[in-house]
Amino acid sequence: MEKPLSDSRSACPIACTLDIFGDRWTLLILRDLFLGPKKFSDFESAPERIPSNILASRLRRLLEQGFISRHAYQERPVRYEYRLTRKGISTGPVLKAIVIWANSEIPGTIRPEIIYGKPQTDAGTDT
Amino acid sequence: MEKPLSDSRSACPIACTLDIFGDRWTLLILRDLFLGPKKFSDFESAPERIPSNILASRLRRLLEQGFISRHAYQERPVRYEYRLTRKGISTGPVLKAIVIWANSEIPGTIRPEIIYGKPQTDAGTDT
């Protein structure tokens, strides 16, 4: 396995994916967005209690990498809501595989509707 | 979402999965084991260059959680090789979903045979 990707550890698709999502929080942000657009405070009220500095950092990275877009819903002070882009929605099958695995192998996990409903997308910023 | 699982952040299957695999390394260890039993040094020679302290810590956790088993292949000093258990093999569809996603969305990732071949299992320790 060579290293054709400039900022990746290898050309392995699993390693490259973990370079993006290999932490305890990023996929939870995408999970929440599959239910519809979210404000910063919406993410903070999820049961996992994401720390706000981690949330801000992950949102910034997801924006830079084109998984989400943001839209001002208020001026002075400006406040944003976040939406999945096409690229963000493309992660659905990965989340679904995780849910199926966890429901089978981790006792007590709920069977959510989260990723099975029609996702809310951002038709404007289809990166 | 309540918290029925004693050591989890929530009952969300995605959150519970990230409590186990939410880092940049653990799934790479499973990836390598889908190709067959591995020695400690085999993992270290993967292109991502996992640091040996992280490798030791992740192997210990995967053993404790029943994803892998170990078998001494040498005495004085004792040396082990590691294998997937049934529970370890159960992660195959998640790895496959990641590979399919990455091959589609991350340019330059290779299309490996890694997770499509017949995995090597440990018939003895089927936890």
XYZ file of C-alpha atoms in Angstrom:
254
model
C 0.000 0.000 0.000
C 1.608 3.254 -1.131
C 0.656 6.769 -0.051
C -0.955 8.588 -2.979
C -3.117 10.769 -0.742
C -1.203 13.775 0.472
C -2.541 13.954 4.021
C -3.485 10.328 4.663
C -1.616 7.576 6.456
C -2.068 5.135 3.570
C -4.295 4.489 0.552
C -6.408 2.063 2.561
C -10.065 3.150 2.419
C -10.540 2.240 6.083
C -7.521 4.256 7.220
C -8.591 7.229 5.091
C -12.091 7.083 6.563
C -10.695 6.976 10.095
C -8.575 10.036 9.265
C -11.941 11.829 8.937
C -14.299 10.000 11.325
C -11.925 8.207 13.692
C -13.064 9.817 16.927
C -15.931 9.449 19.386
C -17.974 12.416 18.161
C -17.953 13.190 14.441
C -20.419 10.497 13.377
C -22.800 11.598 16.143
C -22.993 15.040 14.529
C -23.886 13.449 11.194
C -26.396 11.199 12.971
C -28.182 14.246 14.397
C -28.229 15.952 10.984
C -29.939 12.955 9.368
C -32.956 14.010 11.440
C -32.942 17.490 9.927
C -31.138 20.852 10.163
C -29.610 21.566 13.560
C -28.459 24.592 15.519
C -25.334 24.532 17.680
C -27.444 24.170 20.822
C -29.359 21.234 19.306
C -26.142 19.219 19.099
C -25.301 20.144 22.679
C -28.594 18.770 23.940
C -27.988 15.271 22.529
C -27.676 12.694 25.340
C -23.936 12.194 24.812
C -23.229 15.783 25.993
C -20.629 16.753 23.449
C -18.293 19.416 24.894
C -18.815 22.721 23.061
C -15.158 23.141 22.099
C -15.132 19.685 20.495
C -18.450 20.433 18.785
C -17.118 23.697 17.322
C -13.957 21.992 16.101
C -15.830 19.071 14.498
C -18.374 21.335 12.800
C -15.554 23.418 11.341
C -13.844 20.326 9.972
C -17.065 18.886 8.535
C -17.718 22.236 6.832
C -14.194 22.369 5.391
C -14.486 18.810 4.102
C -17.882 19.403 2.506
C -20.010 17.064 4.621
C -22.221 19.854 5.957
C -23.215 23.401 5.064
C -24.339 26.235 7.293
C -26.964 28.931 6.909
C -27.505 32.042 9.023
C -30.923 31.957 10.668
C -30.312 35.106 12.744
C -28.286 38.330 12.407
C -26.689 40.353 15.238
C -25.336 38.144 16.589
C -25.176 35.872 13.600
C -26.323 32.323 14.328
C -26.142 29.354 11.986
C -27.973 26.149 11.407
C -26.225 23.174 9.850
C -27.387 20.768 7.147
C -26.039 17.685 5.420
C -24.703 18.117 1.897
C -24.860 15.348 -0.702
C -21.479 14.158 0.577
C -22.804 14.125 4.136
C -25.824 12.089 3.081
C -23.492 9.633 1.320
C -22.379 8.396 4.760
C -25.868 6.969 5.407
C -24.999 3.355 4.485
C -22.023 3.427 6.876
C -24.214 4.656 9.733
C -26.812 2.055 8.838
C -24.216 -0.765 8.896
C -23.080 0.434 12.322
C -26.632 0.503 13.659
C -27.362 -3.012 12.388
C -24.098 -4.291 13.871
C -24.620 -2.615 17.257
C -28.248 -3.736 17.525
C -27.024 -7.279 16.979
C -23.853 -7.247 19.100
C -24.292 -4.628 21.850
C -27.150 -5.502 24.217
C -29.395 -2.583 25.166
C -28.829 -0.401 22.121
C -32.008 1.130 20.766
C -33.265 0.531 17.234
C -33.513 4.092 16.014
C -35.399 5.515 13.085
C -32.554 7.993 12.806
C -30.960 6.898 9.591
C -33.887 5.238 7.894
C -36.069 8.291 7.365
C -35.688 10.611 4.417
C -32.750 12.878 5.255
C -33.040 16.646 5.116
C -30.594 17.874 2.538
C -29.178 21.137 1.422
C -30.078 21.414 -2.241
C -28.060 24.615 -2.590
C -24.592 23.484 -1.519
C -24.308 20.137 -3.198
C -20.560 19.695 -2.881
C -32.633 8.141 24.681
C -31.993 6.796 28.176
C -28.782 5.219 29.444
C -29.392 1.503 30.074
C -25.796 0.569 29.297
C -23.616 0.987 32.344
C -20.497 2.322 30.674
C -21.930 3.957 27.556
C -22.765 7.559 26.824
C -26.269 6.704 25.606
C -28.283 3.788 24.215
C -27.661 4.994 20.667
C -26.090 2.170 18.648
C -23.766 4.611 16.893
C -22.554 6.147 20.168
C -22.042 2.689 21.699
C -20.055 1.583 18.658
C -17.868 4.689 18.856
C -17.240 3.912 22.532
C -15.467 0.796 21.205
C -14.114 1.783 17.781
C -14.091 5.587 17.910
C -10.402 6.131 17.328
C -7.978 6.109 14.399
C -6.522 2.641 15.017
C -8.839 -0.058 16.343
C -10.573 -0.870 13.043
C -7.165 -1.120 11.333
C -6.251 -3.949 13.711
C -9.449 -5.786 12.786
C -8.772 -5.072 9.110
C -5.372 -6.764 9.360
C -6.878 -9.766 11.160
C -9.412 -10.315 8.366
C -6.382 -11.379 6.294
C -5.408 -14.034 8.828
C -3.723 -14.479 12.226
C -1.197 -11.789 13.052
C 1.769 -11.361 15.363
C 2.468 -8.097 17.183
C 5.197 -7.231 14.684
C 2.837 -7.864 11.763
C 0.559 -5.060 12.944
C 3.552 -2.780 13.357
C 4.594 -3.284 9.757
C 1.258 -2.073 8.348
C 1.719 1.150 6.327
C -0.029 3.322 8.918
C 2.816 2.698 11.429
C 0.774 2.209 14.562
C 2.807 3.195 17.648
C 3.580 0.100 19.738
C 2.076 1.486 22.948
C -1.209 2.205 21.156
C -1.121 -1.225 19.525
C -0.607 -2.957 22.895
C -3.442 -0.986 24.469
C -5.870 -1.660 21.596
C -5.053 -5.376 21.480
C -5.684 -5.638 25.222
C -9.055 -3.921 24.864
C -10.090 -6.048 21.880
C -9.154 -9.172 23.872
C -11.151 -8.008 26.907
C -14.158 -7.238 24.737
C -14.045 -10.575 22.935
C -13.279 -9.364 19.408
C -9.981 -11.233 19.210
C -8.239 -14.160 20.885
C -4.534 -14.850 21.307
C -2.465 -17.999 21.119
C 1.136 -18.540 22.184
C 3.283 -19.534 19.230
C 6.550 -19.416 21.177
C 7.669 -19.983 24.801
C 10.553 -18.252 26.661
C 9.833 -15.513 25.959
C 6.185 -16.183 25.312
C 4.927 -14.659 22.077
C 1.338 -14.534 20.875
C -0.503 -14.410 17.631
C -3.939 -12.850 17.414
C -7.089 -14.055 15.640
C -10.615 -12.790 15.109
C -13.366 -14.405 17.160
C -16.923 -14.747 15.902
C -17.641 -11.316 17.407
C -14.633 -9.878 15.595
C -15.798 -11.346 12.293
C -19.245 -9.827 12.896
C -17.731 -6.390 12.194
C -17.133 -7.380 8.555
C -20.228 -5.639 7.143
C -19.250 -2.385 8.879
C -15.747 -2.522 7.393
C -17.262 -3.360 4.006
C -19.629 -0.360 4.168
C -16.672 1.872 5.006
C -14.629 0.523 2.082
C -17.503 1.039 -0.360
C -18.080 4.571 0.932
C -14.396 5.529 0.828
C -13.848 4.075 -2.632
C -16.739 6.238 -3.815
C -16.004 9.446 -1.902
C -12.251 9.609 -1.207
C -10.213 9.778 -4.420
C -7.113 7.582 -4.484
C -8.240 4.930 -2.012
C -7.454 1.402 -3.122
C -10.103 -1.285 -3.630
C -8.779 -3.948 -1.311
C -9.557 -7.640 -1.144
C -9.099 -7.288 2.606
C -12.616 -7.804 3.798
C -14.050 -9.778 0.926
C -11.994 -12.926 1.309
C -12.877 -15.711 3.682
C -11.780 -14.542 7.125
C -9.545 -16.647 9.332
C -11.425 -17.446 12.490
C -10.661 -18.930 15.845
C -12.976 -21.881 16.197
C -11.880 -22.429 19.804
C -12.744 -19.101 21.402
C -16.087 -18.302 19.866
C -17.207 -15.626 22.290
